[in-house]
Amino acid sequence: MELIGSNDTAHEQESQTPADIQMIIITGMSGAGKTVAIQSFEDLGFFCVDNLPPTLLPKFLELMKESGSKMNKVALVMDLRGREFFDSLFQALDDISESTWITPQILFLDAKDSALVTRYKETRRSHPLASTGLPLEGIRIERELLEELKGRAQLIFDTSELKPRELREKILSRFASSIEQTFTVNVMSFGFKYGIPIDADLVFDVRFLPNPHYIEHMRLQTGLEEEVSSYVLKWNETSKFLEKVLDLLTFMLPYYKREGKSQLVIAIGCTGGQHRSVTLAEYIAKHYMKDYQTHVSHRDIDKRKKR
């Protein structure tokens, strides 16, 4: 189902049109995959809010209208919070239905009782509605409460047999429209003396390579300068390292992309993050620019200047 609607005023036409606006309300059974869903919508560029109280939904809509095109793709997770939750949500949905500028779409995530029980056992979580602590009791109560909301949903995904990666792929496929989702390779240089980057997926230590720091006239230069980069790259061990690491990355990157990662952070570290790591980060980033959306950054390149 496509999101449709019409504008009432010229002001609304100037700010947003229904074809440009998407509001997805994510709800469903506890344990059916709402966390994976909201993360998937984040990767699609949606403005995401987890556990928004239904009473705040009308106010949120006002903010969307006022923001113009800055907030035209929104995903909201509305989770189980008792009977009052549903009364408020149904009232908010009824109010929105009278609006002519937006039509929200409800994505309901469901799963078989047996699958939900297994997930609760694996995570050792207790169901929020299980007074006795038995997951199946809470699941049955929740399913009854959600019956009407499920009937209002435009999309129902049964995640019983889906792995998190498969649910993610299903959401990306359904909501990505014609925009191909990009996989970004971020290559970062850093200095071990300042700590390993906490957001790195892969870390390579190049402190074994000859260090330009010990050549006096290069000491204050960086790997962005031709003299330094030529010095780092001229060594046989540098060539062998690049050959092996590029072979490894060329093998791994397609699998990371297939697994559903939106980005991969590759960190190259030397002692101070000024010479060797900078040179090699630049080299590796340029190598993959033809095949992937690639960015390069140098976390510690100016640390020495600030001391």
PDB file of C-alpha atoms in Angstrom:
ATOM      1  CA  MET A   1       0.000   0.000   0.000  1.00  0.00           C
ATOM      2  CA  GLU A   2       1.336   3.414  -0.932  1.00  0.00           C
ATOM      3  CA  LEU A   3       0.897   6.346   1.411  1.00  0.00           C
ATOM      4  CA  ILE A   4      -1.562   8.770  -0.128  1.00  0.00           C
ATOM      5  CA  GLY A   5      -3.364  11.949   0.852  1.00  0.00           C
ATOM      6  CA  SER A   6      -4.042  15.484  -0.269  1.00  0.00           C
ATOM      7  CA  ASN A   7      -3.228  18.963   1.015  1.00  0.00           C
ATOM      8  CA  ASP A   8      -5.875  21.416   2.135  1.00  0.00           C
ATOM      9  CA  THR A   9      -3.912  24.624   2.043  1.00  0.00           C
ATOM     10  CA  ALA A  10      -1.381  26.337  -0.170  1.00  0.00           C
ATOM     11  CA  HIS A  11       0.953  26.543   2.808  1.00  0.00           C
ATOM     12  CA  GLU A  12       0.913  22.764   3.223  1.00  0.00           C
ATOM     13  CA  GLN A  13       1.526  22.290  -0.494  1.00  0.00           C
ATOM     14  CA  GLU A  14       4.633  24.440  -0.261  1.00  0.00           C
ATOM     15  CA  SER A  15       6.002  22.547   2.729  1.00  0.00           C
ATOM     16  CA  GLN A  16       5.146  18.903   2.095  1.00  0.00           C
ATOM     17  CA  THR A  17       3.082  16.763  -0.223  1.00  0.00           C
ATOM     18  CA  PRO A  18       1.541  13.411   0.730  1.00  0.00           C
ATOM     19  CA  ALA A  19       3.684  11.563  -1.790  1.00  0.00           C
ATOM     20  CA  ASP A  20       6.761  12.803   0.071  1.00  0.00           C
ATOM     21  CA  ILE A  21       5.557  11.885   3.564  1.00  0.00           C
ATOM     22  CA  GLN A  22       5.903   8.495   5.198  1.00  0.00           C
ATOM     23  CA  MET A  23       4.837   7.673   8.736  1.00  0.00           C
ATOM     24  CA  ILE A  24       5.221   4.068   9.795  1.00  0.00           C
ATOM     25  CA  ILE A  25       3.822   2.963  13.147  1.00  0.00           C
ATOM     26  CA  ILE A  26       5.625  -0.204  14.262  1.00  0.00           C
ATOM     27  CA  THR A  27       3.805  -2.359  16.774  1.00  0.00           C
ATOM     28  CA  GLY A  28       2.968  -5.983  17.454  1.00  0.00           C
ATOM     29  CA  MET A  29       3.815  -8.834  19.773  1.00  0.00           C
ATOM     30  CA  SER A  30       6.605  -8.433  22.307  1.00  0.00           C
ATOM     31  CA  GLY A  31       9.576 -10.417  21.037  1.00  0.00           C
ATOM     32  CA  ALA A  32       8.457 -10.331  17.395  1.00  0.00           C
ATOM     33  CA  GLY A  33      11.286  -8.060  16.216  1.00  0.00           C
ATOM     34  CA  LYS A  34      10.430  -4.404  16.866  1.00  0.00           C
ATOM     35  CA  THR A  35      14.022  -3.576  17.793  1.00  0.00           C
ATOM     36  CA  VAL A  36      15.321  -4.986  14.511  1.00  0.00           C
ATOM     37  CA  ALA A  37      12.560  -3.127  12.668  1.00  0.00           C
ATOM     38  CA  ILE A  38      13.370   0.301  14.119  1.00  0.00           C
ATOM     39  CA  GLN A  39      17.073  -0.196  13.403  1.00  0.00           C
ATOM     40  CA  SER A  40      16.212  -1.085   9.807  1.00  0.00           C
ATOM     41  CA  PHE A  41      14.166   2.076   9.372  1.00  0.00           C
ATOM     42  CA  GLU A  42      17.051   4.107  10.777  1.00  0.00           C
ATOM     43  CA  ASP A  43      19.263   2.668   8.035  1.00  0.00           C
ATOM     44  CA  LEU A  44      16.643   3.765   5.502  1.00  0.00           C
ATOM     45  CA  GLY A  45      16.983   7.356   6.682  1.00  0.00           C
ATOM     46  CA  PHE A  46      13.793   7.501   8.744  1.00  0.00           C
ATOM     47  CA  PHE A  47      13.521   9.721  11.805  1.00  0.00           C
ATOM     48  CA  CYS A  48      12.835   7.084  14.469  1.00  0.00           C
ATOM     49  CA  VAL A  49      11.234   7.316  17.889  1.00  0.00           C
ATOM     50  CA  ASP A  50      11.042   4.301  20.185  1.00  0.00           C
ATOM     51  CA  ASN A  51       8.049   3.898  22.528  1.00  0.00           C
ATOM     52  CA  LEU A  52       6.320   7.164  21.741  1.00  0.00           C
ATOM     53  CA  PRO A  53       3.261   7.555  24.027  1.00  0.00           C
ATOM     54  CA  PRO A  54       0.122   7.665  21.845  1.00  0.00           C
ATOM     55  CA  THR A  55      -1.082  10.811  23.633  1.00  0.00           C
ATOM     56  CA  LEU A  56       1.916  12.634  22.118  1.00  0.00           C
ATOM     57  CA  LEU A  57       1.166  11.517  18.565  1.00  0.00           C
ATOM     58  CA  PRO A  58      -0.973  14.586  17.638  1.00  0.00           C
ATOM     59  CA  LYS A  59       1.772  16.891  18.920  1.00  0.00           C
ATOM     60  CA  PHE A  60       4.350  14.933  16.964  1.00  0.00           C
ATOM     61  CA  LEU A  61       2.284  15.410  13.810  1.00  0.00           C
ATOM     62  CA  GLU A  62       2.282  19.155  14.391  1.00  0.00           C
ATOM     63  CA  LEU A  63       6.062  19.097  14.585  1.00  0.00           C
ATOM     64  CA  MET A  64       6.199  17.176  11.310  1.00  0.00           C
ATOM     65  CA  LYS A  65       4.081  19.795   9.556  1.00  0.00           C
ATOM     66  CA  GLU A  66       6.131  22.650  10.949  1.00  0.00           C
ATOM     67  CA  SER A  67       9.442  21.057   9.997  1.00  0.00           C
ATOM     68  CA  GLY A  68       8.580  20.893   6.287  1.00  0.00           C
ATOM     69  CA  SER A  69      10.765  18.452   4.373  1.00  0.00           C
ATOM     70  CA  LYS A  70      13.132  17.949   7.317  1.00  0.00           C
ATOM     71  CA  MET A  71      10.884  15.324   8.894  1.00  0.00           C
ATOM     72  CA  ASN A  72       9.075  13.574   6.069  1.00  0.00           C
ATOM     73  CA  LYS A  73      10.101   9.981   6.813  1.00  0.00           C
ATOM     74  CA  VAL A  74       9.168   8.902  10.320  1.00  0.00           C
ATOM     75  CA  ALA A  75       8.991   5.514  12.028  1.00  0.00           C
ATOM     76  CA  LEU A  76       7.427   5.229  15.482  1.00  0.00           C
ATOM     77  CA  VAL A  77       7.534   2.187  17.748  1.00  0.00           C
ATOM     78  CA  MET A  78       4.423   1.940  19.902  1.00  0.00           C
ATOM     79  CA  ASP A  79       4.800  -0.894  22.354  1.00  0.00           C
ATOM     80  CA  LEU A  80       2.480  -2.603  24.792  1.00  0.00           C
ATOM     81  CA  ARG A  81       1.664  -0.445  27.818  1.00  0.00           C
ATOM     82  CA  GLY A  82      -1.757  -1.730  28.979  1.00  0.00           C
ATOM     83  CA  ARG A  83      -5.376  -0.971  28.141  1.00  0.00           C
ATOM     84  CA  GLU A  84      -4.901   2.784  28.446  1.00  0.00           C
ATOM     85  CA  PHE A  85      -2.247   2.553  25.752  1.00  0.00           C
ATOM     86  CA  PHE A  86      -4.668   1.128  23.216  1.00  0.00           C
ATOM     87  CA  ASP A  87      -7.468   3.546  24.059  1.00  0.00           C
ATOM     88  CA  SER A  88      -5.080   6.460  23.484  1.00  0.00           C
ATOM     89  CA  LEU A  89      -3.645   4.941  20.318  1.00  0.00           C
ATOM     90  CA  PHE A  90      -7.026   4.244  18.742  1.00  0.00           C
ATOM     91  CA  GLN A  91      -8.153   7.793  19.528  1.00  0.00           C
ATOM     92  CA  ALA A  92      -4.970   9.207  17.983  1.00  0.00           C
ATOM     93  CA  LEU A  93      -5.405   7.062  14.854  1.00  0.00           C
ATOM     94  CA  ASP A  94      -9.020   8.193  14.526  1.00  0.00           C
ATOM     95  CA  ASP A  95      -7.904  11.821  14.785  1.00  0.00           C
ATOM     96  CA  ILE A  96      -5.211  11.303  12.137  1.00  0.00           C
ATOM     97  CA  SER A  97      -7.731   9.694   9.789  1.00  0.00           C
ATOM     98  CA  GLU A  98      -9.472  13.055   9.584  1.00  0.00           C
ATOM     99  CA  SER A  99      -6.268  14.693   8.345  1.00  0.00           C
ATOM    100  CA  THR A 100      -5.838  15.113   4.604  1.00  0.00           C
ATOM    101  CA  TRP A 101      -2.087  15.639   4.501  1.00  0.00           C
ATOM    102  CA  ILE A 102      -0.843  12.312   5.884  1.00  0.00           C
ATOM    103  CA  THR A 103      -1.949   8.684   6.097  1.00  0.00           C
ATOM    104  CA  PRO A 104       0.064   6.636   8.583  1.00  0.00           C
ATOM    105  CA  GLN A 105       0.823   3.016   7.862  1.00  0.00           C
ATOM    106  CA  ILE A 106       0.779   0.407  10.627  1.00  0.00           C
ATOM    107  CA  LEU A 107       3.354  -2.379  10.463  1.00  0.00           C
ATOM    108  CA  PHE A 108       2.336  -5.184  12.801  1.00  0.00           C
ATOM    109  CA  LEU A 109       4.988  -7.740  13.741  1.00  0.00           C
ATOM    110  CA  ASP A 110       3.628 -11.114  14.738  1.00  0.00           C
ATOM    111  CA  ALA A 111       5.004 -14.576  15.485  1.00  0.00           C
ATOM    112  CA  LYS A 112       3.697 -17.946  16.568  1.00  0.00           C
ATOM    113  CA  ASP A 113       3.389 -18.584  20.291  1.00  0.00           C
ATOM    114  CA  SER A 114       6.024 -21.314  20.151  1.00  0.00           C
ATOM    115  CA  ALA A 115       8.542 -18.983  18.479  1.00  0.00           C
ATOM    116  CA  LEU A 116       7.905 -16.220  21.035  1.00  0.00           C
ATOM    117  CA  VAL A 117       8.276 -18.620  23.964  1.00  0.00           C
ATOM    118  CA  THR A 118      11.605 -19.835  22.558  1.00  0.00           C
ATOM    119  CA  ARG A 119      12.858 -16.257  22.191  1.00  0.00           C
ATOM    120  CA  TYR A 120      11.915 -15.380  25.755  1.00  0.00           C
ATOM    121  CA  LYS A 121      13.719 -18.463  27.031  1.00  0.00           C
ATOM    122  CA  GLU A 122      16.823 -17.661  24.989  1.00  0.00           C
ATOM    123  CA  THR A 123      17.001 -14.088  26.274  1.00  0.00           C
ATOM    124  CA  ARG A 124      15.862 -14.983  29.813  1.00  0.00           C
ATOM    125  CA  ARG A 125      13.461 -12.074  29.718  1.00  0.00           C
ATOM    126  CA  SER A 126      10.065 -12.119  31.394  1.00  0.00           C
ATOM    127  CA  HIS A 127       6.963 -11.157  29.465  1.00  0.00           C
ATOM    128  CA  PRO A 128       5.568  -7.779  30.645  1.00  0.00           C
ATOM    129  CA  LEU A 129       2.082  -9.243  31.052  1.00  0.00           C
ATOM    130  CA  ALA A 130       3.019 -12.567  32.642  1.00  0.00           C
ATOM    131  CA  SER A 131       2.046 -12.250  36.299  1.00  0.00           C
ATOM    132  CA  THR A 132       3.235 -15.795  37.032  1.00  0.00           C
ATOM    133  CA  GLY A 133       6.458 -15.392  35.078  1.00  0.00           C
ATOM    134  CA  LEU A 134       5.401 -17.942  32.435  1.00  0.00           C
ATOM    135  CA  PRO A 135       5.914 -16.423  28.955  1.00  0.00           C
ATOM    136  CA  LEU A 136       2.952 -18.228  27.376  1.00  0.00           C
ATOM    137  CA  GLU A 137       0.509 -16.633  29.815  1.00  0.00           C
ATOM    138  CA  GLY A 138       1.692 -13.134  28.896  1.00  0.00           C
ATOM    139  CA  ILE A 139       1.745 -13.928  25.186  1.00  0.00           C
ATOM    140  CA  ARG A 140      -1.895 -15.056  25.201  1.00  0.00           C
ATOM    141  CA  ILE A 141      -3.042 -11.956  27.111  1.00  0.00           C
ATOM    142  CA  GLU A 142      -1.077  -9.700  24.775  1.00  0.00           C
ATOM    143  CA  ARG A 143      -2.424 -11.389  21.659  1.00  0.00           C
ATOM    144  CA  GLU A 144      -5.980 -10.776  22.840  1.00  0.00           C
ATOM    145  CA  LEU A 145      -5.251  -7.115  23.583  1.00  0.00           C
ATOM    146  CA  LEU A 146      -3.630  -6.633  20.186  1.00  0.00           C
ATOM    147  CA  GLU A 147      -6.400  -8.241  18.153  1.00  0.00           C
ATOM    148  CA  GLU A 148      -8.124  -4.978  17.193  1.00  0.00           C
ATOM    149  CA  LEU A 149      -4.859  -3.181  16.446  1.00  0.00           C
ATOM    150  CA  LYS A 150      -3.770  -6.055  14.213  1.00  0.00           C
ATOM    151  CA  GLY A 151      -7.039  -5.666  12.333  1.00  0.00           C
ATOM    152  CA  ARG A 152      -6.168  -2.038  11.599  1.00  0.00           C
ATOM    153  CA  ALA A 153      -2.673  -2.842  10.288  1.00  0.00           C
ATOM    154  CA  GLN A 154      -1.895  -2.349   6.609  1.00  0.00           C
ATOM    155  CA  LEU A 155       1.105  -4.682   6.804  1.00  0.00           C
ATOM    156  CA  ILE A 156       1.580  -7.810   8.933  1.00  0.00           C
ATOM    157  CA  PHE A 157       4.953  -9.547   9.025  1.00  0.00           C
ATOM    158  CA  ASP A 158       5.115 -13.003  10.595  1.00  0.00           C
ATOM    159  CA  THR A 159       8.637 -13.337  11.964  1.00  0.00           C
ATOM    160  CA  SER A 160       8.288 -16.888  13.305  1.00  0.00           C
ATOM    161  CA  GLU A 161      10.743 -18.335  10.805  1.00  0.00           C
ATOM    162  CA  LEU A 162      12.761 -15.177  10.161  1.00  0.00           C
ATOM    163  CA  LYS A 163      16.236 -14.519  11.448  1.00  0.00           C
ATOM    164  CA  PRO A 164      16.990 -10.880  12.369  1.00  0.00           C
ATOM    165  CA  ARG A 165      18.909 -10.439   9.116  1.00  0.00           C
ATOM    166  CA  GLU A 166      15.979 -11.775   7.084  1.00  0.00           C
ATOM    167  CA  LEU A 167      13.511  -9.446   8.808  1.00  0.00           C
ATOM    168  CA  ARG A 168      15.830  -6.545   8.109  1.00  0.00           C
ATOM    169  CA  GLU A 169      16.061  -7.515   4.426  1.00  0.00           C
ATOM    170  CA  LYS A 170      12.272  -7.808   4.225  1.00  0.00           C
ATOM    171  CA  ILE A 171      11.810  -4.303   5.638  1.00  0.00           C
ATOM    172  CA  LEU A 172      14.515  -2.795   3.447  1.00  0.00           C
ATOM    173  CA  SER A 173      13.015  -4.439   0.377  1.00  0.00           C
ATOM    174  CA  ARG A 174       9.496  -3.221   1.183  1.00  0.00           C
ATOM    175  CA  PHE A 175      10.269   0.346   2.210  1.00  0.00           C
ATOM    176  CA  ALA A 176      13.400   1.252   0.261  1.00  0.00           C
ATOM    177  CA  SER A 177      11.279   2.128  -2.813  1.00  0.00           C
ATOM    178  CA  SER A 178      13.540   2.558  -5.823  1.00  0.00           C
ATOM    179  CA  ILE A 179      16.466   3.876  -3.782  1.00  0.00           C
ATOM    180  CA  GLU A 180      19.256   1.358  -3.595  1.00  0.00           C
ATOM    181  CA  GLN A 181      20.625   1.064  -0.088  1.00  0.00           C
ATOM    182  CA  THR A 182      24.302   1.877   0.022  1.00  0.00           C
ATOM    183  CA  PHE A 183      26.993   0.067   1.956  1.00  0.00           C
ATOM    184  CA  THR A 184      29.575   2.533   3.221  1.00  0.00           C
ATOM    185  CA  VAL A 185      33.204   1.739   3.905  1.00  0.00           C
ATOM    186  CA  ASN A 186      34.728   4.127   6.460  1.00  0.00           C
ATOM    187  CA  VAL A 187      38.509   3.977   6.706  1.00  0.00           C
ATOM    188  CA  MET A 188      40.020   5.707   9.737  1.00  0.00           C
ATOM    189  CA  SER A 189      43.588   6.330  10.832  1.00  0.00           C
ATOM    190  CA  PHE A 190      44.435   6.628  14.517  1.00  0.00           C
ATOM    191  CA  GLY A 191      47.287   6.577  17.032  1.00  0.00           C
ATOM    192  CA  PHE A 192      47.497   3.745  19.533  1.00  0.00           C
ATOM    193  CA  LYS A 193      48.872   6.179  22.121  1.00  0.00           C
ATOM    194  CA  TYR A 194      45.447   7.872  22.101  1.00  0.00           C
ATOM    195  CA  GLY A 195      43.425   4.659  22.307  1.00  0.00           C
ATOM    196  CA  ILE A 196      41.695   2.337  19.849  1.00  0.00           C
ATOM    197  CA  PRO A 197      38.511   3.819  18.255  1.00  0.00           C
ATOM    198  CA  ILE A 198      35.490   2.360  20.031  1.00  0.00           C
ATOM    199  CA  ASP A 199      33.420   2.302  16.831  1.00  0.00           C
ATOM    200  CA  ALA A 200      35.924   0.297  14.772  1.00  0.00           C
ATOM    201  CA  ASP A 201      34.790  -3.008  13.249  1.00  0.00           C
ATOM    202  CA  LEU A 202      38.252  -4.027  12.049  1.00  0.00           C
ATOM    203  CA  VAL A 203      41.589  -2.816  13.469  1.00  0.00           C
ATOM    204  CA  PHE A 204      44.972  -3.179  11.745  1.00  0.00           C
ATOM    205  CA  ASP A 205      48.220  -2.371  13.549  1.00  0.00           C
ATOM    206  CA  VAL A 206      50.936  -0.955  11.245  1.00  0.00           C
ATOM    207  CA  ARG A 207      53.476  -0.033  13.919  1.00  0.00           C
ATOM    208  CA  PHE A 208      55.833  -2.662  12.482  1.00  0.00           C
ATOM    209  CA  LEU A 209      56.486  -0.490   9.400  1.00  0.00           C
ATOM    210  CA  PRO A 210      59.444   1.962   9.180  1.00  0.00           C
ATOM    211  CA  ASN A 211      58.479   5.198  10.949  1.00  0.00           C
ATOM    212  CA  PRO A 212      59.010   8.614   9.271  1.00  0.00           C
ATOM    213  CA  HIS A 213      58.897  10.159  12.741  1.00  0.00           C
ATOM    214  CA  TYR A 214      62.577   9.338  13.131  1.00  0.00           C
ATOM    215  CA  ILE A 215      63.516  11.362  10.049  1.00  0.00           C
ATOM    216  CA  GLU A 216      63.812  14.859  11.464  1.00  0.00           C
ATOM    217  CA  HIS A 217      62.462  16.906   8.548  1.00  0.00           C
ATOM    218  CA  MET A 218      59.411  14.594   8.248  1.00  0.00           C
ATOM    219  CA  ARG A 219      58.593  14.622  11.951  1.00  0.00           C
ATOM    220  CA  LEU A 220      56.044  17.442  11.739  1.00  0.00           C
ATOM    221  CA  GLN A 221      54.672  16.350   8.376  1.00  0.00           C
ATOM    222  CA  THR A 222      51.766  13.912   7.902  1.00  0.00           C
ATOM    223  CA  GLY A 223      50.878  11.003   5.684  1.00  0.00           C
ATOM    224  CA  LEU A 224      48.844  13.361   3.513  1.00  0.00           C
ATOM    225  CA  GLU A 225      52.075  14.842   2.176  1.00  0.00           C
ATOM    226  CA  GLU A 226      53.754  13.242  -0.801  1.00  0.00           C
ATOM    227  CA  GLU A 227      57.192  12.910   0.769  1.00  0.00           C
ATOM    228  CA  VAL A 228      55.853  11.026   3.775  1.00  0.00           C
ATOM    229  CA  SER A 229      53.461   8.773   1.845  1.00  0.00           C
ATOM    230  CA  SER A 230      56.215   7.878  -0.662  1.00  0.00           C
ATOM    231  CA  TYR A 231      58.520   6.988   2.202  1.00  0.00           C
ATOM    232  CA  VAL A 232      55.918   4.727   3.869  1.00  0.00           C
ATOM    233  CA  LEU A 233      54.912   3.016   0.634  1.00  0.00           C
ATOM    234  CA  LYS A 234      58.412   2.337  -0.719  1.00  0.00           C
ATOM    235  CA  TRP A 235      59.201  -0.496   1.677  1.00  0.00           C
ATOM    236  CA  ASN A 236      58.825  -4.138   0.713  1.00  0.00           C
ATOM    237  CA  GLU A 237      56.990  -4.928   3.957  1.00  0.00           C
ATOM    238  CA  THR A 238      54.466  -2.183   3.194  1.00  0.00           C
ATOM    239  CA  SER A 239      53.758  -3.688  -0.212  1.00  0.00           C
ATOM    240  CA  LYS A 240      53.293  -7.138   1.277  1.00  0.00           C
ATOM    241  CA  PHE A 241      51.012  -5.798   3.997  1.00  0.00           C
ATOM    242  CA  LEU A 242      48.818  -3.948   1.482  1.00  0.00           C
ATOM    243  CA  GLU A 243      48.658  -6.994  -0.770  1.00  0.00           C
ATOM    244  CA  LYS A 244      47.482  -9.211   2.075  1.00  0.00           C
ATOM    245  CA  VAL A 245      45.085  -6.772   3.751  1.00  0.00           C
ATOM    246  CA  LEU A 246      43.457  -5.767   0.461  1.00  0.00           C
ATOM    247  CA  ASP A 247      43.021  -9.413  -0.437  1.00  0.00           C
ATOM    248  CA  LEU A 248      41.378 -10.018   2.952  1.00  0.00           C
ATOM    249  CA  LEU A 249      39.081  -6.964   2.716  1.00  0.00           C
ATOM    250  CA  THR A 250      38.093  -7.727  -0.877  1.00  0.00           C
ATOM    251  CA  PHE A 251      36.967 -11.147   0.324  1.00  0.00           C
ATOM    252  CA  MET A 252      35.151  -9.853   3.430  1.00  0.00           C
ATOM    253  CA  LEU A 253      33.353  -6.702   2.241  1.00  0.00           C
ATOM    254  CA  PRO A 254      30.703  -8.405   0.056  1.00  0.00           C
ATOM    255  CA  TYR A 255      29.793 -10.673   2.968  1.00  0.00           C
ATOM    256  CA  TYR A 256      29.441  -7.752   5.364  1.00  0.00           C
ATOM    257  CA  LYS A 257      27.188  -6.081   2.812  1.00  0.00           C
ATOM    258  CA  ARG A 258      25.148  -9.253   2.297  1.00  0.00           C
ATOM    259  CA  GLU A 259      24.723  -9.600   6.062  1.00  0.00           C
ATOM    260  CA  GLY A 260      22.869  -6.282   6.068  1.00  0.00           C
ATOM    261  CA  LYS A 261      25.454  -3.937   7.573  1.00  0.00           C
ATOM    262  CA  SER A 262      24.990  -0.361   6.409  1.00  0.00           C
ATOM    263  CA  GLN A 263      28.615   0.537   7.082  1.00  0.00           C
ATOM    264  CA  LEU A 264      31.967  -0.936   8.034  1.00  0.00           C
ATOM    265  CA  VAL A 265      34.606   0.998   9.975  1.00  0.00           C
ATOM    266  CA  ILE A 266      38.180  -0.063   9.193  1.00  0.00           C
ATOM    267  CA  ALA A 267      40.728   1.450  11.585  1.00  0.00           C
ATOM    268  CA  ILE A 268      44.438   1.628  10.703  1.00  0.00           C
ATOM    269  CA  GLY A 269      46.670   2.406  13.675  1.00  0.00           C
ATOM    270  CA  CYS A 270      50.275   3.469  14.146  1.00  0.00           C
ATOM    271  CA  THR A 271      51.937   5.009  17.184  1.00  0.00           C
ATOM    272  CA  GLY A 272      50.778   8.615  16.873  1.00  0.00           C
ATOM    273  CA  GLY A 273      48.268   8.484  14.019  1.00  0.00           C
ATOM    274  CA  GLN A 274      50.207  10.974  11.925  1.00  0.00           C
ATOM    275  CA  HIS A 275      52.365   9.208   9.342  1.00  0.00           C
ATOM    276  CA  ARG A 276      52.031   5.488   8.585  1.00  0.00           C
ATOM    277  CA  SER A 277      48.350   5.005   9.460  1.00  0.00           C
ATOM    278  CA  VAL A 278      47.336   8.124   7.540  1.00  0.00           C
ATOM    279  CA  THR A 279      49.199   7.006   4.417  1.00  0.00           C
ATOM    280  CA  LEU A 280      47.711   3.517   4.457  1.00  0.00           C
ATOM    281  CA  ALA A 281      44.179   4.680   5.296  1.00  0.00           C
ATOM    282  CA  GLU A 282      44.270   6.965   2.269  1.00  0.00           C
ATOM    283  CA  TYR A 283      45.614   4.151   0.082  1.00  0.00           C
ATOM    284  CA  ILE A 284      42.987   1.614   1.204  1.00  0.00           C
ATOM    285  CA  ALA A 285      40.107   4.099   0.882  1.00  0.00           C
ATOM    286  CA  LYS A 286      41.113   5.047  -2.670  1.00  0.00           C
ATOM    287  CA  HIS A 287      41.376   1.364  -3.591  1.00  0.00           C
ATOM    288  CA  TYR A 288      37.683   0.746  -2.814  1.00  0.00           C
ATOM    289  CA  MET A 289      36.164   4.000  -4.052  1.00  0.00           C
ATOM    290  CA  LYS A 290      35.170   2.457  -7.387  1.00  0.00           C
ATOM    291  CA  ASP A 291      33.184  -0.365  -5.812  1.00  0.00           C
ATOM    292  CA  TYR A 292      31.797   1.141  -2.594  1.00  0.00           C
ATOM    293  CA  GLN A 293      30.743   4.437  -1.127  1.00  0.00           C
ATOM    294  CA  THR A 294      33.923   5.193   0.772  1.00  0.00           C
ATOM    295  CA  HIS A 295      34.982   7.807   3.327  1.00  0.00           C
ATOM    296  CA  VAL A 296      38.356   8.363   4.952  1.00  0.00           C
ATOM    297  CA  SER A 297      39.122  10.230   8.175  1.00  0.00           C
ATOM    298  CA  HIS A 298      42.165  10.814  10.355  1.00  0.00           C
ATOM    299  CA  ARG A 299      41.281  10.964  14.027  1.00  0.00           C
ATOM    300  CA  ASP A 300      44.643  11.919  15.511  1.00  0.00           C
ATOM    301  CA  ILE A 301      46.452  13.628  12.647  1.00  0.00           C
ATOM    302  CA  ASP A 302      46.545  17.017  14.409  1.00  0.00           C
ATOM    303  CA  LYS A 303      47.099  15.811  17.978  1.00  0.00           C
ATOM    304  CA  ARG A 304      50.824  16.597  17.899  1.00  0.00           C
ATOM    305  CA  LYS A 305      50.161  20.201  16.794  1.00  0.00           C
ATOM    306  CA  LYS A 306      47.847  20.772  19.746  1.00  0.00           C
ATOM    307  CA  ARG A 307      50.349  19.629  22.350  1.00  0.00           C
TER     308      ARG A 307
END
